[in-house]
CSV table of C-alpha atoms in Angstrom, one decimal:
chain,number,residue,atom,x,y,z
A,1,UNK,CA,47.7,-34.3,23.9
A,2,UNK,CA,48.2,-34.3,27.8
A,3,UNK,CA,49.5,-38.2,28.5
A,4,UNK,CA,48.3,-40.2,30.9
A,5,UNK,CA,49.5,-40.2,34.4
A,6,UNK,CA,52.4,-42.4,35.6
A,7,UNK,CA,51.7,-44.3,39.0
A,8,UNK,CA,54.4,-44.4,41.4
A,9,UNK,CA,54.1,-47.2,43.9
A,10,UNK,CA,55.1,-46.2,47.7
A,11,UNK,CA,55.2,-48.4,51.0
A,12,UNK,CA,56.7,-48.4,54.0
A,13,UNK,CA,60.5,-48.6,53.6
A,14,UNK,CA,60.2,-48.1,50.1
A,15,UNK,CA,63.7,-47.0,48.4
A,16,UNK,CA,63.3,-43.4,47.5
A,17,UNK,CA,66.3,-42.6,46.0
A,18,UNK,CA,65.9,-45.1,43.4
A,19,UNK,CA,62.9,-43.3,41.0
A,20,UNK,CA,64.0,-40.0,42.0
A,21,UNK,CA,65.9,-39.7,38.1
A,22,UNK,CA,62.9,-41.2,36.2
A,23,UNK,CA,60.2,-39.2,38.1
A,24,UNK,CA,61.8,-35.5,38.2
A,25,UNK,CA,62.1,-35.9,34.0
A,26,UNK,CA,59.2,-38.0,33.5
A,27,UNK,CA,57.3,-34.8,35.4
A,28,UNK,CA,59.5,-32.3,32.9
A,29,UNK,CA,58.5,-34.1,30.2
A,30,UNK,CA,54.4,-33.4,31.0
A,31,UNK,CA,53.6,-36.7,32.8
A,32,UNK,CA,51.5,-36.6,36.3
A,33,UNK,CA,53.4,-38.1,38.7
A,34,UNK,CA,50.5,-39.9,40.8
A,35,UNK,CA,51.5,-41.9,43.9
A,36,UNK,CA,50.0,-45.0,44.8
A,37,UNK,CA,49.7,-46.5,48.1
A,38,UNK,CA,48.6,-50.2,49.8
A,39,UNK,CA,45.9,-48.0,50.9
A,40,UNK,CA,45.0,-43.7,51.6
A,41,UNK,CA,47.1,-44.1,54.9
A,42,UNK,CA,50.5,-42.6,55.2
A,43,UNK,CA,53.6,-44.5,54.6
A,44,UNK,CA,57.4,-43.9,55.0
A,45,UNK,CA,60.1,-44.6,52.9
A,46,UNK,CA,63.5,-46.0,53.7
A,47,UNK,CA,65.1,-42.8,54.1
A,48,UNK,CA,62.4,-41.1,56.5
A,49,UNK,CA,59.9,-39.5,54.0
A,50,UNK,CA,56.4,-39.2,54.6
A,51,UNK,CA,54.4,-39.6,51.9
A,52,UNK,CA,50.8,-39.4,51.4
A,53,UNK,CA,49.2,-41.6,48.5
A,54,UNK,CA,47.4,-39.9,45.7
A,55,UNK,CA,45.5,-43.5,45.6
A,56,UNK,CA,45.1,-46.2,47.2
A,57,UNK,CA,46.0,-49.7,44.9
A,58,UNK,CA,42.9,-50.8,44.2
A,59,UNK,CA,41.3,-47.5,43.3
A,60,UNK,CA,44.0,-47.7,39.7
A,61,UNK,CA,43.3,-49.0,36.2
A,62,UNK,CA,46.0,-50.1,33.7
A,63,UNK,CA,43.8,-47.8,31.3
A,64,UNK,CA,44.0,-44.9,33.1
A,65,UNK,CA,47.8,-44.7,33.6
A,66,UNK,CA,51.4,-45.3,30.9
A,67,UNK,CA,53.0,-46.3,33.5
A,68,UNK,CA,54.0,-48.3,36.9
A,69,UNK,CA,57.1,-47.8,38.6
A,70,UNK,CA,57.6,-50.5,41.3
A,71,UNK,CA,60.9,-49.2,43.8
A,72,UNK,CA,62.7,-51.6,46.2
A,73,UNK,CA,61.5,-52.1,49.5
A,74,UNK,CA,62.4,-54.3,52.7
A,75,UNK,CA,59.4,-55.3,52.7
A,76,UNK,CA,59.4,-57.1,49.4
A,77,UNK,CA,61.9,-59.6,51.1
A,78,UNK,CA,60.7,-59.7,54.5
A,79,UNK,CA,56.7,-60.3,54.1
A,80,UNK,CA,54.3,-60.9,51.6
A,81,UNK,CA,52.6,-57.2,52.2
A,82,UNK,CA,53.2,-56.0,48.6
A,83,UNK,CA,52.4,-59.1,47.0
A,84,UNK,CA,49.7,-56.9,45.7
A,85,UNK,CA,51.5,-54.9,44.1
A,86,UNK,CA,53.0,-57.5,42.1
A,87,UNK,CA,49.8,-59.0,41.4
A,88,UNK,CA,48.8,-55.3,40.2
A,89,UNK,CA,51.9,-55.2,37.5
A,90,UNK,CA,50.3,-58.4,35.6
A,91,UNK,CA,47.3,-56.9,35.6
A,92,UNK,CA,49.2,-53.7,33.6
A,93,UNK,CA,51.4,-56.0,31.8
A,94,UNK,CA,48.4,-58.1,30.8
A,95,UNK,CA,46.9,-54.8,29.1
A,96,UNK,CA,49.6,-53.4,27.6
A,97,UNK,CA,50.4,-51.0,29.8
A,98,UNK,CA,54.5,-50.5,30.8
A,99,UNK,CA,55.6,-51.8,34.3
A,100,UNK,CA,59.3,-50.5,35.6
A,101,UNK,CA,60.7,-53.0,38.6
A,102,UNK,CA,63.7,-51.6,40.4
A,103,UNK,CA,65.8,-53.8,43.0
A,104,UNK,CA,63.7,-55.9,45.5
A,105,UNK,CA,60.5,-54.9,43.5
A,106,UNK,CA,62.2,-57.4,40.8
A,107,UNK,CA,62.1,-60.1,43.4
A,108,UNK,CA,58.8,-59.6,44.1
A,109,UNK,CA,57.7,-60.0,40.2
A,110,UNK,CA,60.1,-62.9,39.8
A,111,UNK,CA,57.7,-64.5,42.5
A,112,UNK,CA,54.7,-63.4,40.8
A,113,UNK,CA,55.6,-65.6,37.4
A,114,UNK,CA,56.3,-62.3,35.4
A,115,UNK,CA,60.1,-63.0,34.8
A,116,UNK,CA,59.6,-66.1,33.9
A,117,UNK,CA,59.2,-65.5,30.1
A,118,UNK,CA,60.9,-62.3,29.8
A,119,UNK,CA,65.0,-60.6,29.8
A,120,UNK,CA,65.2,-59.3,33.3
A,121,UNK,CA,67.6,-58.5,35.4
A,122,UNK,CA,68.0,-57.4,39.3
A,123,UNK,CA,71.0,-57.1,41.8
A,124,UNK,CA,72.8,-60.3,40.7
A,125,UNK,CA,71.1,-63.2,39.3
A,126,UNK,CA,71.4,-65.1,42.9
A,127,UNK,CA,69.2,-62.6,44.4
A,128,UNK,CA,66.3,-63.7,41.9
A,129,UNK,CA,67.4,-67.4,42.2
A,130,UNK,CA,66.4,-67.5,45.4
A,131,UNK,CA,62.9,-66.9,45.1
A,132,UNK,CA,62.5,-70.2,43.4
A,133,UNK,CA,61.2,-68.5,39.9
A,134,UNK,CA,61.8,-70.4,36.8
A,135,UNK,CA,63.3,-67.8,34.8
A,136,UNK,CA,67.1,-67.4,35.2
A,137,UNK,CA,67.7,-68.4,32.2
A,138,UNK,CA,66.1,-65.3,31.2
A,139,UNK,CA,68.4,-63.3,33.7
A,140,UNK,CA,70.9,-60.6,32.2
A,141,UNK,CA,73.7,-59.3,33.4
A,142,UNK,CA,73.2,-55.8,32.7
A,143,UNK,CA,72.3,-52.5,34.4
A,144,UNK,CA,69.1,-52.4,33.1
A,145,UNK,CA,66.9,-54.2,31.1
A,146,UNK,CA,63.9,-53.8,29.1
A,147,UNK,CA,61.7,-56.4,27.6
A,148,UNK,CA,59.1,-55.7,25.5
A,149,UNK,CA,56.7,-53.5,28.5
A,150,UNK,CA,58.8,-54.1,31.4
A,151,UNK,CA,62.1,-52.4,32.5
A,152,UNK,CA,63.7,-54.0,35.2
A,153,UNK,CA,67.3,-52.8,37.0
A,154,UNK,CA,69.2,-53.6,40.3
A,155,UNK,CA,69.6,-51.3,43.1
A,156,UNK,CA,72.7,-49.3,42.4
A,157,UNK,CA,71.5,-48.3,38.4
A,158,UNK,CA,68.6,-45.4,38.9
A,159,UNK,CA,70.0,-43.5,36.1
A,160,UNK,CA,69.9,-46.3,34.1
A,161,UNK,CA,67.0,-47.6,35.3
A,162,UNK,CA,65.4,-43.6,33.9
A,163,UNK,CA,66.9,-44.1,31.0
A,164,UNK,CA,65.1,-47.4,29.9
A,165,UNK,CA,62.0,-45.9,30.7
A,166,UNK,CA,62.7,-42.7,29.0
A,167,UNK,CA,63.4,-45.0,25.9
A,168,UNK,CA,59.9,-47.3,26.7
A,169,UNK,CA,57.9,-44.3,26.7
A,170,UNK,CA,59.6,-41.5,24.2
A,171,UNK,CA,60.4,-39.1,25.9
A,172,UNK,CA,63.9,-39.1,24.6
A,173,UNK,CA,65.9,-41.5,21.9
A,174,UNK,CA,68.3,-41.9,20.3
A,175,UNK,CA,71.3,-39.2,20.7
A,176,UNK,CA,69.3,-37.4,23.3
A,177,UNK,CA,68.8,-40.1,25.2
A,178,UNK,CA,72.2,-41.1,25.1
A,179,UNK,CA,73.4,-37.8,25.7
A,180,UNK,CA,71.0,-37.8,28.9
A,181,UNK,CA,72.4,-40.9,30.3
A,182,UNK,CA,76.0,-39.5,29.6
A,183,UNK,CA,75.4,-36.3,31.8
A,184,UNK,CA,74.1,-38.0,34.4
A,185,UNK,CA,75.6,-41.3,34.7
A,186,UNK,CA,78.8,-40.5,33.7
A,187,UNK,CA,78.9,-36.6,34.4
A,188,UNK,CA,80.2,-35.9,30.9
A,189,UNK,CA,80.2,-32.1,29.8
A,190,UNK,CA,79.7,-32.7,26.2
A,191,UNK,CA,76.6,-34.4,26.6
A,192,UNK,CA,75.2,-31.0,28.6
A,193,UNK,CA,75.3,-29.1,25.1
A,194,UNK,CA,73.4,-31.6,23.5
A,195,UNK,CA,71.0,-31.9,25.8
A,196,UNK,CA,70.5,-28.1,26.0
A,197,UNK,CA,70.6,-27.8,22.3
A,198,UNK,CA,67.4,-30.3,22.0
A,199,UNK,CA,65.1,-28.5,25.4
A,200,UNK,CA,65.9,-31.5,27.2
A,201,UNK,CA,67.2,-29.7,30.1
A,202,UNK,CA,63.5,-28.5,31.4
């Protein structure tokens, strides 16, 4: 059975090296990549990419998608422009439906309420603290974190970041997974064969 698409947020200075890992196997694995935009107008990431939104935010369901994946972003620290976005991940949370937050897209949850009750983590715990969120007691300090439906990770851990999604949705566990995040995280050769051995490698 064909899954349901995953929605990738984009913005203006979004970060796009930072889904780059989870989207490329995500897509390998059979999932729709689908882009999602503030509206159907271009936008241009951080690093200069145009991008052209499949959809515009308020055109999504949490039923129609199994997953969100929120990337870092100036703008989530120097405006209140993708407070809708944040407001868009309850609405998935509050159906079920996975939400991943990388980097400033954490901060921008935090402010939203949704780290209040759950293991989170971000750049460093300051970062979060200073958005005035009740949670950092709830704060790890880890690479990634997942908690129940949400993953969250700080800027410098994509691969990590993939791998707790890979783990939320499936697509690989347990030595495989591991194996994955060895090969890319840490470049180690044995993990290749593994992967290789289980299709993993596309």
């Amino acid at each position: 059975m064909t899954p349901k698409p995953v929605h990738l947020a984009v913005y203006d200075t979004y970060a796009d090296w930072e889904t780059g890992h989870a989207t490329a196997h995500l897509a390998r694995a059979g999932y729709e990549i689908r882009t999602l935009g503030p509206s159907a107008q271009p936008v241009r990431s951080i690093g200069g990419l145009r991008v052209l939104p499949d959809l515009a935010l308020d055109d999504v369901r949490p039923e129609d998608s199994s997953l969100l994946i929120l990337p870092g972003a100036d703008l989530w620290d120097t405006s209140d422009a993708l407070a809708p976005f944040a407001r868009k991940a309850r609405a998935f949370l509050d159906a079920g439906v996975p939400v991943a937050a990388i980097c400033g897209a954490t901060a921008g949850l935090a402010r939203e309420g949704l780290l209040d009750g759950r293991d989170h983590t971000s750049a460093v715990s300051f970062y979060l603290a200073a958005t005035g969120y009740a949670g950092g007691s709830r704060y790890r300090d880890a690479d990634a974190v997942t908690d129940g439906n949400l993953v969250t990770a700080g800027p410098t851990e994509p691969v990590a970041f993939a791998r707790e999604v890979f783990g939320l949705l499936g697509v690989y566990e347990g030595e495989v997974l591991d194996a994955w995040y060895r090969l890319f995280h840490d470049s180690d050769a044995e993990a290749y064969a593994v992967l290789e051995k289980a299709g993993a490698l596309g």
